[in-house]
Amino acid sequence: MARLKRTSQVLEKAARRAASITSIDPNLDVNNGLTLFAYSSLIETMRNKENSYNTALSNLDKIYREMLETEQQLADMTEHILMGIGAKYGKSSVEYGMAGGVPKNQRRKGLRGESPIVSNEPPSMIVGVNSNGKVKA
Protein backbone atom coordinates (compact mmCIF):
# COMPACT_ATOMS: atom_id res chain seq x y z
CA MET A 1 0.00 0.00 0.00
CA ALA A 2 1.42 3.36 -1.00
CA ARG A 3 2.10 5.93 1.67
CA LEU A 4 -0.28 8.88 1.73
CA LYS A 5 1.13 11.97 0.10
CA ARG A 6 0.95 15.24 1.96
CA THR A 7 -1.09 18.26 0.97
CA SER A 8 -0.81 21.43 2.99
CA GLN A 9 -3.95 23.38 3.70
CA VAL A 10 -1.74 26.23 4.95
CA LEU A 11 0.00 26.30 1.55
CA GLU A 12 -3.29 26.35 -0.34
CA LYS A 13 -4.65 29.14 1.87
CA ALA A 14 -1.44 31.18 1.50
CA ALA A 15 -1.49 30.82 -2.31
CA ARG A 16 -5.10 32.02 -2.45
CA ARG A 17 -4.27 34.92 -0.14
CA ALA A 18 -1.22 35.90 -2.25
CA ALA A 19 -3.41 35.97 -5.37
CA SER A 20 -5.87 38.25 -3.59
CA ILE A 21 -3.11 40.52 -2.27
CA THR A 22 -1.70 40.84 -5.79
CA SER A 23 -4.98 42.40 -6.87
CA ILE A 24 -4.59 45.00 -4.11
CA ASP A 25 -0.96 45.96 -4.85
CA PRO A 26 1.61 43.79 -6.68
CA ASN A 27 4.41 45.58 -4.79
CA LEU A 28 2.80 45.49 -1.32
CA ASP A 29 5.15 46.23 1.59
CA VAL A 30 3.67 46.44 5.09
CA ASN A 31 7.11 46.94 6.75
CA ASN A 32 9.25 44.63 8.89
CA GLY A 33 10.12 42.54 5.81
CA LEU A 34 6.49 41.65 5.14
CA THR A 35 6.36 42.08 1.38
CA LEU A 36 4.34 40.29 -1.24
CA PHE A 37 7.60 39.19 -2.86
CA ALA A 38 8.87 37.59 0.40
CA TYR A 39 5.46 35.97 0.95
CA SER A 40 5.37 34.54 -2.57
CA SER A 41 8.94 33.34 -2.21
CA LEU A 42 8.11 31.46 1.01
CA ILE A 43 5.03 29.96 -0.67
CA GLU A 44 7.23 28.62 -3.49
CA THR A 45 9.77 27.27 -0.99
CA MET A 46 6.99 25.40 0.81
CA ARG A 47 5.58 24.08 -2.48
CA ASN A 48 9.03 22.77 -3.48
CA LYS A 49 9.55 21.11 -0.08
CA GLU A 50 6.13 19.47 -0.25
CA ASN A 51 6.86 18.19 -3.77
CA SER A 52 10.25 16.87 -2.65
CA TYR A 53 8.65 15.12 0.33
CA ASN A 54 5.96 13.49 -1.81
CA THR A 55 8.56 12.41 -4.39
CA ALA A 56 10.67 10.89 -1.61
CA LEU A 57 7.62 8.94 -0.39
CA SER A 58 7.05 7.59 -3.89
CA ASN A 59 10.70 6.56 -4.13
CA LEU A 60 10.48 4.93 -0.71
CA ASP A 61 7.38 2.99 -1.82
CA LYS A 62 9.28 1.80 -4.90
CA ILE A 63 12.29 0.70 -2.85
CA TYR A 64 9.99 -1.08 -0.37
CA ARG A 65 8.24 -3.02 -3.16
CA GLU A 66 11.62 -3.97 -4.65
CA MET A 67 12.83 -5.09 -1.23
CA LEU A 68 9.75 -7.30 -0.74
CA GLU A 69 10.29 -8.88 -4.17
CA THR A 70 13.94 -9.54 -3.38
CA GLU A 71 12.99 -10.97 0.01
CA GLN A 72 10.60 -13.41 -1.69
CA GLN A 73 13.31 -14.41 -4.17
CA LEU A 74 15.70 -14.97 -1.26
CA ALA A 75 13.13 -17.13 0.58
CA ASP A 76 12.60 -19.22 -2.57
CA MET A 77 16.33 -19.63 -3.16
CA THR A 78 16.87 -20.57 0.50
CA GLU A 79 14.28 -23.30 0.17
CA HIS A 80 15.70 -24.51 -3.15
CA ILE A 81 19.24 -24.65 -1.78
CA LEU A 82 18.10 -26.73 1.18
CA MET A 83 16.14 -29.02 -1.15
CA GLY A 84 19.22 -29.34 -3.37
CA ILE A 85 21.41 -30.29 -0.41
CA GLY A 86 18.75 -32.82 0.60
CA ALA A 87 18.76 -34.27 -2.91
CA LYS A 88 22.56 -34.40 -3.14
CA TYR A 89 23.45 -35.65 0.34
CA GLY A 90 20.13 -37.10 1.52
CA LYS A 91 17.64 -35.74 4.03
CA SER A 92 19.13 -37.83 6.85
CA SER A 93 22.69 -36.58 6.25
CA VAL A 94 24.86 -34.47 8.52
CA GLU A 95 25.23 -31.96 5.66
CA TYR A 96 21.45 -31.47 5.51
CA GLY A 97 21.42 -30.73 9.24
CA MET A 98 24.39 -28.38 8.89
CA ALA A 99 22.47 -26.44 6.22
CA GLY A 100 19.60 -25.88 8.65
CA GLY A 101 17.30 -28.73 7.71
CA VAL A 102 15.92 -31.19 10.24
CA PRO A 103 17.28 -34.60 9.31
CA LYS A 104 14.56 -37.09 8.42
CA ASN A 105 15.56 -39.49 11.16
CA GLN A 106 15.27 -36.73 13.82
CA ARG A 107 11.78 -35.53 12.96
CA ARG A 108 9.10 -36.17 15.55
CA LYS A 109 5.80 -37.30 14.17
CA GLY A 110 2.72 -36.30 16.17
CA LEU A 111 -0.15 -38.69 16.73
CA ARG A 112 -3.48 -37.99 15.11
CA GLY A 113 -5.52 -35.66 17.33
CA GLU A 114 -2.51 -34.80 19.46
CA SER A 115 -1.74 -31.13 19.86
CA PRO A 116 1.79 -30.23 18.71
CA ILE A 117 2.03 -27.62 21.51
CA VAL A 118 3.16 -29.02 24.85
CA SER A 119 2.00 -27.08 27.90
CA ASN A 120 4.41 -26.59 30.80
CA GLU A 121 1.61 -25.51 33.15
CA PRO A 122 0.70 -27.82 36.04
CA PRO A 123 -2.74 -29.41 35.89
CA SER A 124 -5.60 -27.50 37.43
CA MET A 125 -6.42 -28.31 41.06
CA ILE A 126 -10.15 -27.79 40.55
CA VAL A 127 -11.83 -31.15 40.15
CA GLY A 128 -15.17 -29.90 38.89
CA VAL A 129 -17.79 -27.18 39.22
CA ASN A 130 -21.49 -27.83 39.71
CA SER A 131 -24.25 -25.75 38.12
CA ASN A 132 -24.42 -23.20 40.97
CA GLY A 133 -20.71 -22.37 40.74
CA LYS A 134 -19.55 -24.30 43.81
CA VAL A 135 -16.49 -26.51 43.57
CA LYS A 136 -17.03 -30.26 43.85
CA ALA A 137 -14.47 -32.10 45.90
JSON list of N, CA and C in Angstrom, two decimals, residues 14-84:
[
{"chain": "A", "resi": 14, "resn": "ALA", "atom": "N", "xyz": [-2.41, 30.11, 1.76]},
{"chain": "A", "resi": 14, "resn": "ALA", "atom": "CA", "xyz": [-1.44, 31.18, 1.50]},
{"chain": "A", "resi": 14, "resn": "ALA", "atom": "C", "xyz": [-1.41, 31.54, 0.01]},
{"chain": "A", "resi": 15, "resn": "ALA", "atom": "N", "xyz": [-1.50, 30.55, -0.88]},
{"chain": "A", "resi": 15, "resn": "ALA", "atom": "CA", "xyz": [-1.49, 30.82, -2.31]},
{"chain": "A", "resi": 15, "resn": "ALA", "atom": "C", "xyz": [-2.73, 31.62, -2.72]},
{"chain": "A", "resi": 16, "resn": "ARG", "atom": "N", "xyz": [-3.88, 31.24, -2.16]},
{"chain": "A", "resi": 16, "resn": "ARG", "atom": "CA", "xyz": [-5.10, 32.02, -2.45]},
{"chain": "A", "resi": 16, "resn": "ARG", "atom": "C", "xyz": [-4.97, 33.45, -1.92]},
{"chain": "A", "resi": 17, "resn": "ARG", "atom": "N", "xyz": [-4.41, 33.59, -0.72]},
{"chain": "A", "resi": 17, "resn": "ARG", "atom": "CA", "xyz": [-4.27, 34.92, -0.14]},
{"chain": "A", "resi": 17, "resn": "ARG", "atom": "C", "xyz": [-3.29, 35.77, -0.96]},
{"chain": "A", "resi": 18, "resn": "ALA", "atom": "N", "xyz": [-2.20, 35.16, -1.43]},
{"chain": "A", "resi": 18, "resn": "ALA", "atom": "CA", "xyz": [-1.22, 35.90, -2.25]},
{"chain": "A", "resi": 18, "resn": "ALA", "atom": "C", "xyz": [-1.87, 36.38, -3.54]},
{"chain": "A", "resi": 19, "resn": "ALA", "atom": "N", "xyz": [-2.71, 35.55, -4.14]},
{"chain": "A", "resi": 19, "resn": "ALA", "atom": "CA", "xyz": [-3.41, 35.97, -5.37]},
{"chain": "A", "resi": 19, "resn": "ALA", "atom": "C", "xyz": [-4.32, 37.16, -5.09]},
{"chain": "A", "resi": 20, "resn": "SER", "atom": "N", "xyz": [-4.99, 37.13, -3.95]},
{"chain": "A", "resi": 20, "resn": "SER", "atom": "CA", "xyz": [-5.87, 38.25, -3.59]},
{"chain": "A", "resi": 20, "resn": "SER", "atom": "C", "xyz": [-5.07, 39.52, -3.30]},
{"chain": "A", "resi": 21, "resn": "ILE", "atom": "N", "xyz": [-3.95, 39.35, -2.61]},
{"chain": "A", "resi": 21, "resn": "ILE", "atom": "CA", "xyz": [-3.11, 40.52, -2.27]},
{"chain": "A", "resi": 21, "resn": "ILE", "atom": "C", "xyz": [-2.54, 41.15, -3.53]},
{"chain": "A", "resi": 22, "resn": "THR", "atom": "N", "xyz": [-2.22, 40.33, -4.52]},
{"chain": "A", "resi": 22, "resn": "THR", "atom": "CA", "xyz": [-1.70, 40.84, -5.79]},
{"chain": "A", "resi": 22, "resn": "THR", "atom": "C", "xyz": [-2.69, 41.80, -6.43]},
{"chain": "A", "resi": 23, "resn": "SER", "atom": "N", "xyz": [-3.98, 41.51, -6.29]},
{"chain": "A", "resi": 23, "resn": "SER", "atom": "CA", "xyz": [-4.98, 42.40, -6.87]},
{"chain": "A", "resi": 23, "resn": "SER", "atom": "C", "xyz": [-5.05, 43.73, -6.13]},
{"chain": "A", "resi": 24, "resn": "ILE", "atom": "N", "xyz": [-4.62, 43.74, -4.86]},
{"chain": "A", "resi": 24, "resn": "ILE", "atom": "CA", "xyz": [-4.59, 45.00, -4.11]},
{"chain": "A", "resi": 24, "resn": "ILE", "atom": "C", "xyz": [-3.40, 45.84, -4.57]},
{"chain": "A", "resi": 25, "resn": "ASP", "atom": "N", "xyz": [-2.19, 45.23, -4.47]},
{"chain": "A", "resi": 25, "resn": "ASP", "atom": "CA", "xyz": [-0.96, 45.96, -4.85]},
{"chain": "A", "resi": 25, "resn": "ASP", "atom": "C", "xyz": [0.13, 44.92, -5.11]},
{"chain": "A", "resi": 26, "resn": "PRO", "atom": "N", "xyz": [0.58, 44.79, -6.36]},
{"chain": "A", "resi": 26, "resn": "PRO", "atom": "CA", "xyz": [1.61, 43.79, -6.68]},
{"chain": "A", "resi": 26, "resn": "PRO", "atom": "C", "xyz": [2.95, 44.05, -6.00]},
{"chain": "A", "resi": 27, "resn": "ASN", "atom": "N", "xyz": [3.16, 45.24, -5.47]},
{"chain": "A", "resi": 27, "resn": "ASN", "atom": "CA", "xyz": [4.41, 45.58, -4.79]},
{"chain": "A", "resi": 27, "resn": "ASN", "atom": "C", "xyz": [4.16, 45.89, -3.32]},
{"chain": "A", "resi": 28, "resn": "LEU", "atom": "N", "xyz": [3.21, 45.21, -2.71]},
{"chain": "A", "resi": 28, "resn": "LEU", "atom": "CA", "xyz": [2.80, 45.49, -1.32]},
{"chain": "A", "resi": 28, "resn": "LEU", "atom": "C", "xyz": [3.97, 45.30, -0.37]},
{"chain": "A", "resi": 29, "resn": "ASP", "atom": "N", "xyz": [4.14, 46.29, 0.53]},
{"chain": "A", "resi": 29, "resn": "ASP", "atom": "CA", "xyz": [5.15, 46.23, 1.59]},
{"chain": "A", "resi": 29, "resn": "ASP", "atom": "C", "xyz": [4.51, 46.82, 2.83]},
{"chain": "A", "resi": 30, "resn": "VAL", "atom": "N", "xyz": [4.30, 45.94, 3.85]},
{"chain": "A", "resi": 30, "resn": "VAL", "atom": "CA", "xyz": [3.67, 46.44, 5.09]},
{"chain": "A", "resi": 30, "resn": "VAL", "atom": "C", "xyz": [4.70, 46.57, 6.20]},
{"chain": "A", "resi": 31, "resn": "ASN", "atom": "N", "xyz": [5.98, 46.72, 5.84]},
{"chain": "A", "resi": 31, "resn": "ASN", "atom": "CA", "xyz": [7.11, 46.94, 6.75]},
{"chain": "A", "resi": 31, "resn": "ASN", "atom": "C", "xyz": [7.53, 45.66, 7.47]},
{"chain": "A", "resi": 32, "resn": "ASN", "atom": "N", "xyz": [8.64, 45.74, 8.15]},
{"chain": "A", "resi": 32, "resn": "ASN", "atom": "CA", "xyz": [9.25, 44.63, 8.89]},
{"chain": "A", "resi": 32, "resn": "ASN", "atom": "C", "xyz": [9.51, 43.41, 8.00]},
{"chain": "A", "resi": 33, "resn": "GLY", "atom": "N", "xyz": [9.82, 43.62, 6.73]},
{"chain": "A", "resi": 33, "resn": "GLY", "atom": "CA", "xyz": [10.12, 42.54, 5.81]},
{"chain": "A", "resi": 33, "resn": "GLY", "atom": "C", "xyz": [8.90, 41.79, 5.30]},
{"chain": "A", "resi": 34, "resn": "LEU", "atom": "N", "xyz": [7.72, 42.29, 5.60]},
{"chain": "A", "resi": 34, "resn": "LEU", "atom": "CA", "xyz": [6.49, 41.65, 5.14]},
{"chain": "A", "resi": 34, "resn": "LEU", "atom": "C", "xyz": [6.10, 42.24, 3.79]},
{"chain": "A", "resi": 35, "resn": "THR", "atom": "N", "xyz": [6.67, 41.63, 2.74]},
{"chain": "A", "resi": 35, "resn": "THR", "atom": "CA", "xyz": [6.36, 42.08, 1.38]},
{"chain": "A", "resi": 35, "resn": "THR", "atom": "C", "xyz": [5.68, 40.94, 0.63]},
{"chain": "A", "resi": 36, "resn": "LEU", "atom": "N", "xyz": [4.98, 41.29, -0.41]},
{"chain": "A", "resi": 36, "resn": "LEU", "atom": "CA", "xyz": [4.34, 40.29, -1.24]},
{"chain": "A", "resi": 36, "resn": "LEU", "atom": "C", "xyz": [5.38, 39.39, -1.89]},
{"chain": "A", "resi": 37, "resn": "PHE", "atom": "N", "xyz": [6.54, 39.98, -2.25]},
{"chain": "A", "resi": 37, "resn": "PHE", "atom": "CA", "xyz": [7.60, 39.19, -2.86]},
{"chain": "A", "resi": 37, "resn": "PHE", "atom": "C", "xyz": [8.13, 38.14, -1.88]},
{"chain": "A", "resi": 38, "resn": "ALA", "atom": "N", "xyz": [8.38, 38.54, -0.62]},
{"chain": "A", "resi": 38, "resn": "ALA", "atom": "CA", "xyz": [8.87, 37.59, 0.40]},
{"chain": "A", "resi": 38, "resn": "ALA", "atom": "C", "xyz": [7.83, 36.51, 0.68]},
{"chain": "A", "resi": 39, "resn": "TYR", "atom": "N", "xyz": [6.56, 36.91, 0.71]},
{"chain": "A", "resi": 39, "resn": "TYR", "atom": "CA", "xyz": [5.46, 35.97, 0.95]},
{"chain": "A", "resi": 39, "resn": "TYR", "atom": "C", "xyz": [5.37, 34.96, -0.18]},
{"chain": "A", "resi": 40, "resn": "SER", "atom": "N", "xyz": [5.43, 35.43, -1.41]},
{"chain": "A", "resi": 40, "resn": "SER", "atom": "CA", "xyz": [5.37, 34.54, -2.57]},
{"chain": "A", "resi": 40, "resn": "SER", "atom": "C", "xyz": [6.58, 33.62, -2.62]},
{"chain": "A", "resi": 41, "resn": "SER", "atom": "N", "xyz": [7.73, 34.14, -2.23]},
{"chain": "A", "resi": 41, "resn": "SER", "atom": "CA", "xyz": [8.94, 33.34, -2.21]},
{"chain": "A", "resi": 41, "resn": "SER", "atom": "C", "xyz": [8.83, 32.20, -1.19]},
{"chain": "A", "resi": 42, "resn": "LEU", "atom": "N", "xyz": [8.29, 32.49, -0.01]},
{"chain": "A", "resi": 42, "resn": "LEU", "atom": "CA", "xyz": [8.11, 31.46, 1.01]},
{"chain": "A", "resi": 42, "resn": "LEU", "atom": "C", "xyz": [7.06, 30.42, 0.58]},
{"chain": "A", "resi": 43, "resn": "ILE", "atom": "N", "xyz": [6.04, 30.88, -0.13]},
{"chain": "A", "resi": 43, "resn": "ILE", "atom": "CA", "xyz": [5.03, 29.96, -0.67]},
{"chain": "A", "resi": 43, "resn": "ILE", "atom": "C", "xyz": [5.69, 28.98, -1.64]},
{"chain": "A", "resi": 44, "resn": "GLU", "atom": "N", "xyz": [6.54, 29.47, -2.53]},
{"chain": "A", "resi": 44, "resn": "GLU", "atom": "CA", "xyz": [7.23, 28.62, -3.49]},
{"chain": "A", "resi": 44, "resn": "GLU", "atom": "C", "xyz": [8.19, 27.65, -2.79]},
{"chain": "A", "resi": 45, "resn": "THR", "atom": "N", "xyz": [8.87, 28.14, -1.75]},
{"chain": "A", "resi": 45, "resn": "THR", "atom": "CA", "xyz": [9.77, 27.27, -0.99]},
{"chain": "A", "resi": 45, "resn": "THR", "atom": "C", "xyz": [8.99, 26.11, -0.38]},
{"chain": "A", "resi": 46, "resn": "MET", "atom": "N", "xyz": [7.83, 26.44, 0.21]},
{"chain": "A", "resi": 46, "resn": "MET", "atom": "CA", "xyz": [6.99, 25.40, 0.81]},
{"chain": "A", "resi": 46, "resn": "MET", "atom": "C", "xyz": [6.48, 24.43, -0.24]},
{"chain": "A", "resi": 47, "resn": "ARG", "atom": "N", "xyz": [6.07, 24.94, -1.39]},
{"chain": "A", "resi": 47, "resn": "ARG", "atom": "CA", "xyz": [5.58, 24.08, -2.48]},
{"chain": "A", "resi": 47, "resn": "ARG", "atom": "C", "xyz": [6.67, 23.12, -2.94]},
{"chain": "A", "resi": 48, "resn": "ASN", "atom": "N", "xyz": [7.91, 23.62, -3.07]},
{"chain": "A", "resi": 48, "resn": "ASN", "atom": "CA", "xyz": [9.03, 22.77, -3.48]},
{"chain": "A", "resi": 48, "resn": "ASN", "atom": "C", "xyz": [9.34, 21.70, -2.43]},
{"chain": "A", "resi": 49, "resn": "LYS", "atom": "N", "xyz": [9.29, 22.08, -1.15]},
{"chain": "A", "resi": 49, "resn": "LYS", "atom": "CA", "xyz": [9.55, 21.11, -0.08]},
{"chain": "A", "resi": 49, "resn": "LYS", "atom": "C", "xyz": [8.47, 20.03, -0.06]},
{"chain": "A", "resi": 50, "resn": "GLU", "atom": "N", "xyz": [7.22, 20.43, -0.24]},
{"chain": "A", "resi": 50, "resn": "GLU", "atom": "CA", "xyz": [6.13, 19.47, -0.25]},
{"chain": "A", "resi": 50, "resn": "GLU", "atom": "C", "xyz": [6.28, 18.50, -1.43]},
{"chain": "A", "resi": 51, "resn": "ASN", "atom": "N", "xyz": [6.64, 19.04, -2.59]},
{"chain": "A", "resi": 51, "resn": "ASN", "atom": "CA", "xyz": [6.86, 18.19, -3.77]},
{"chain": "A", "resi": 51, "resn": "ASN", "atom": "C", "xyz": [8.02, 17.23, -3.55]},
{"chain": "A", "resi": 52, "resn": "SER", "atom": "N", "xyz": [9.10, 17.72, -2.94]},
{"chain": "A", "resi": 52, "resn": "SER", "atom": "CA", "xyz": [10.25, 16.87, -2.65]},
{"chain": "A", "resi": 52, "resn": "SER", "atom": "C", "xyz": [9.87, 15.75, -1.68]},
{"chain": "A", "resi": 53, "resn": "TYR", "atom": "N", "xyz": [9.09, 16.10, -0.66]},
{"chain": "A", "resi": 53, "resn": "TYR", "atom": "CA", "xyz": [8.65, 15.12, 0.33]},
{"chain": "A", "resi": 53, "resn": "TYR", "atom": "C", "xyz": [7.80, 14.03, -0.33]},
{"chain": "A", "resi": 54, "resn": "ASN", "atom": "N", "xyz": [6.83, 14.45, -1.15]},
{"chain": "A", "resi": 54, "resn": "ASN", "atom": "CA", "xyz": [5.96, 13.49, -1.81]},
{"chain": "A", "resi": 54, "resn": "ASN", "atom": "C", "xyz": [6.72, 12.61, -2.81]},
{"chain": "A", "resi": 55, "resn": "THR", "atom": "N", "xyz": [7.71, 13.19, -3.48]},
{"chain": "A", "resi": 55, "resn": "THR", "atom": "CA", "xyz": [8.56, 12.41, -4.39]},
{"chain": "A", "resi": 55, "resn": "THR", "atom": "C", "xyz": [9.37, 11.39, -3.60]},
{"chain": "A", "resi": 56, "resn": "ALA", "atom": "N", "xyz": [9.90, 11.81, -2.45]},
{"chain": "A", "resi": 56, "resn": "ALA", "atom": "CA", "xyz": [10.67, 10.89, -1.61]},
{"chain": "A", "resi": 56, "resn": "ALA", "atom": "C", "xyz": [9.80, 9.73, -1.13]},
{"chain": "A", "resi": 57, "resn": "LEU", "atom": "N", "xyz": [8.54, 10.02, -0.79]},
{"chain": "A", "resi": 57, "resn": "LEU", "atom": "CA", "xyz": [7.62, 8.94, -0.39]},
{"chain": "A", "resi": 57, "resn": "LEU", "atom": "C", "xyz": [7.40, 7.96, -1.53]},
{"chain": "A", "resi": 58, "resn": "SER", "atom": "N", "xyz": [7.24, 8.47, -2.73]},
{"chain": "A", "resi": 58, "resn": "SER", "atom": "CA", "xyz": [7.05, 7.59, -3.89]},
{"chain": "A", "resi": 58, "resn": "SER", "atom": "C", "xyz": [8.28, 6.73, -4.12]},
{"chain": "A", "resi": 59, "resn": "ASN", "atom": "N", "xyz": [9.46, 7.32, -3.98]},
{"chain": "A", "resi": 59, "resn": "ASN", "atom": "CA", "xyz": [10.70, 6.56, -4.13]},
{"chain": "A", "resi": 59, "resn": "ASN", "atom": "C", "xyz": [10.83, 5.50, -3.03]},
{"chain": "A", "resi": 60, "resn": "LEU", "atom": "N", "xyz": [10.44, 5.87, -1.82]},
{"chain": "A", "resi": 60, "resn": "LEU", "atom": "CA", "xyz": [10.48, 4.93, -0.71]},
{"chain": "A", "resi": 60, "resn": "LEU", "atom": "C", "xyz": [9.52, 3.76, -0.96]},
{"chain": "A", "resi": 61, "resn": "ASP", "atom": "N", "xyz": [8.34, 4.05, -1.47]},
{"chain": "A", "resi": 61, "resn": "ASP", "atom": "CA", "xyz": [7.38, 2.99, -1.82]},
{"chain": "A", "resi": 61, "resn": "ASP", "atom": "C", "xyz": [7.98, 2.04, -2.86]},
{"chain": "A", "resi": 62, "resn": "LYS", "atom": "N", "xyz": [8.66, 2.61, -3.84]},
{"chain": "A", "resi": 62, "resn": "LYS", "atom": "CA", "xyz": [9.28, 1.80, -4.90]},
{"chain": "A", "resi": 62, "resn": "LYS", "atom": "C", "xyz": [10.36, 0.91, -4.31]},
{"chain": "A", "resi": 63, "resn": "ILE", "atom": "N", "xyz": [11.20, 1.47, -3.47]},
{"chain": "A", "resi": 63, "resn": "ILE", "atom": "CA", "xyz": [12.29, 0.70, -2.85]},
{"chain": "A", "resi": 63, "resn": "ILE", "atom": "C", "xyz": [11.70, -0.40, -1.96]},
{"chain": "A", "resi": 64, "resn": "TYR", "atom": "N", "xyz": [10.63, -0.09, -1.24]},
{"chain": "A", "resi": 64, "resn": "TYR", "atom": "CA", "xyz": [9.99, -1.08, -0.37]},
{"chain": "A", "resi": 64, "resn": "TYR", "atom": "C", "xyz": [9.44, -2.25, -1.19]},
{"chain": "A", "resi": 65, "resn": "ARG", "atom": "N", "xyz": [8.76, -1.95, -2.30]},
{"chain": "A", "resi": 65, "resn": "ARG", "atom": "CA", "xyz": [8.24, -3.02, -3.16]},
{"chain": "A", "resi": 65, "resn": "ARG", "atom": "C", "xyz": [9.38, -3.88, -3.71]},
{"chain": "A", "resi": 66, "resn": "GLU", "atom": "N", "xyz": [10.47, -3.24, -4.14]},
{"chain": "A", "resi": 66, "resn": "GLU", "atom": "CA", "xyz": [11.62, -3.97, -4.65]},
{"chain": "A", "resi": 66, "resn": "GLU", "atom": "C", "xyz": [12.23, -4.85, -3.57]},
{"chain": "A", "resi": 67, "resn": "MET", "atom": "N", "xyz": [12.28, -4.32, -2.34]},
{"chain": "A", "resi": 67, "resn": "MET", "atom": "CA", "xyz": [12.83, -5.09, -1.23]},
{"chain": "A", "resi": 67, "resn": "MET", "atom": "C", "xyz": [11.97, -6.32, -0.95]},
{"chain": "A", "resi": 68, "resn": "LEU", "atom": "N", "xyz": [10.64, -6.17, -0.98]},
{"chain": "A", "resi": 68, "resn": "LEU", "atom": "CA", "xyz": [9.75, -7.30, -0.74]},
{"chain": "A", "resi": 68, "resn": "LEU", "atom": "C", "xyz": [9.91, -8.37, -1.82]},
{"chain": "A", "resi": 69, "resn": "GLU", "atom": "N", "xyz": [10.07, -7.94, -3.07]},
{"chain": "A", "resi": 69, "resn": "GLU", "atom": "CA", "xyz": [10.29, -8.88, -4.17]},
{"chain": "A", "resi": 69, "resn": "GLU", "atom": "C", "xyz": [11.60, -9.63, -3.98]},
{"chain": "A", "resi": 70, "resn": "THR", "atom": "N", "xyz": [12.64, -8.92, -3.60]},
{"chain": "A", "resi": 70, "resn": "THR", "atom": "CA", "xyz": [13.94, -9.54, -3.38]},
{"chain": "A", "resi": 70, "resn": "THR", "atom": "C", "xyz": [13.88, -10.50, -2.19]},
{"chain": "A", "resi": 71, "resn": "GLU", "atom": "N", "xyz": [13.15, -10.11, -1.16]},
{"chain": "A", "resi": 71, "resn": "GLU", "atom": "CA", "xyz": [12.99, -10.97, 0.01]},
{"chain": "A", "resi": 71, "resn": "GLU", "atom": "C", "xyz": [12.31, -12.27, -0.38]},
{"chain": "A", "resi": 72, "resn": "GLN", "atom": "N", "xyz": [11.29, -12.20, -1.23]},
{"chain": "A", "resi": 72, "resn": "GLN", "atom": "CA", "xyz": [10.60, -13.41, -1.69]},
{"chain": "A", "resi": 72, "resn": "GLN", "atom": "C", "xyz": [11.54, -14.28, -2.52]},
{"chain": "A", "resi": 73, "resn": "GLN", "atom": "N", "xyz": [12.34, -13.65, -3.39]},
{"chain": "A", "resi": 73, "resn": "GLN", "atom": "CA", "xyz": [13.31, -14.41, -4.17]},
{"chain": "A", "resi": 73, "resn": "GLN", "atom": "C", "xyz": [14.32, -15.10, -3.26]},
{"chain": "A", "resi": 74, "resn": "LEU", "atom": "N", "xyz": [14.74, -14.40, -2.20]},
{"chain": "A", "resi": 74, "resn": "LEU", "atom": "CA", "xyz": [15.70, -14.97, -1.26]},
{"chain": "A", "resi": 74, "resn": "LEU", "atom": "C", "xyz": [15.08, -16.15, -0.52]},
{"chain": "A", "resi": 75, "resn": "ALA", "atom": "N", "xyz": [13.82, -16.02, -0.10]},
{"chain": "A", "resi": 75, "resn": "ALA", "atom": "CA", "xyz": [13.13, -17.13, 0.58]},
{"chain": "A", "resi": 75, "resn": "ALA", "atom": "C", "xyz": [13.03, -18.34, -0.33]},
{"chain": "A", "resi": 76, "resn": "ASP", "atom": "N", "xyz": [12.70, -18.12, -1.61]},
{"chain": "A", "resi": 76, "resn": "ASP", "atom": "CA", "xyz": [12.60, -19.22, -2.57]},
{"chain": "A", "resi": 76, "resn": "ASP", "atom": "C", "xyz": [13.96, -19.90, -2.78]},
{"chain": "A", "resi": 77, "resn": "MET", "atom": "N", "xyz": [15.00, -19.07, -2.94]},
{"chain": "A", "resi": 77, "resn": "MET", "atom": "CA", "xyz": [16.33, -19.63, -3.16]},
{"chain": "A", "resi": 77, "resn": "MET", "atom": "C", "xyz": [16.81, -20.39, -1.93]},
{"chain": "A", "resi": 78, "resn": "THR", "atom": "N", "xyz": [16.50, -19.88, -0.74]},
{"chain": "A", "resi": 78, "resn": "THR", "atom": "CA", "xyz": [16.87, -20.57, 0.50]},
{"chain": "A", "resi": 78, "resn": "THR", "atom": "C", "xyz": [16.25, -21.95, 0.54]},
{"chain": "A", "resi": 79, "resn": "GLU", "atom": "N", "xyz": [14.98, -22.02, 0.19]},
{"chain": "A", "resi": 79, "resn": "GLU", "atom": "CA", "xyz": [14.28, -23.30, 0.17]},
{"chain": "A", "resi": 79, "resn": "GLU", "atom": "C", "xyz": [14.86, -24.23, -0.89]},
{"chain": "A", "resi": 80, "resn": "HIS", "atom": "N", "xyz": [15.15, -23.69, -2.07]},
{"chain": "A", "resi": 80, "resn": "HIS", "atom": "CA", "xyz": [15.70, -24.51, -3.15]},
{"chain": "A", "resi": 80, "resn": "HIS", "atom": "C", "xyz": [17.09, -25.03, -2.82]},
{"chain": "A", "resi": 81, "resn": "ILE", "atom": "N", "xyz": [17.90, -24.21, -2.16]},
{"chain": "A", "resi": 81, "resn": "ILE", "atom": "CA", "xyz": [19.24, -24.65, -1.78]},
{"chain": "A", "resi": 81, "resn": "ILE", "atom": "C", "xyz": [19.14, -25.80, -0.79]},
{"chain": "A", "resi": 82, "resn": "LEU", "atom": "N", "xyz": [18.26, -25.67, 0.20]},
{"chain": "A", "resi": 82, "resn": "LEU", "atom": "CA", "xyz": [18.10, -26.73, 1.18]},
{"chain": "A", "resi": 82, "resn": "LEU", "atom": "C", "xyz": [17.59, -28.01, 0.51]},
{"chain": "A", "resi": 83, "resn": "MET", "atom": "N", "xyz": [16.65, -27.86, -0.41]},
{"chain": "A", "resi": 83, "resn": "MET", "atom": "CA", "xyz": [16.14, -29.02, -1.15]},
{"chain": "A", "resi": 83, "resn": "MET", "atom": "C", "xyz": [17.25, -29.65, -1.99]},
{"chain": "A", "resi": 84, "resn": "GLY", "atom": "N", "xyz": [18.10, -28.83, -2.59]},
{"chain": "A", "resi": 84, "resn": "GLY", "atom": "CA", "xyz": [19.22, -29.34, -3.37]},
{"chain": "A", "resi": 84, "resn": "GLY", "atom": "C", "xyz": [20.22, -30.10, -2.52]}
]
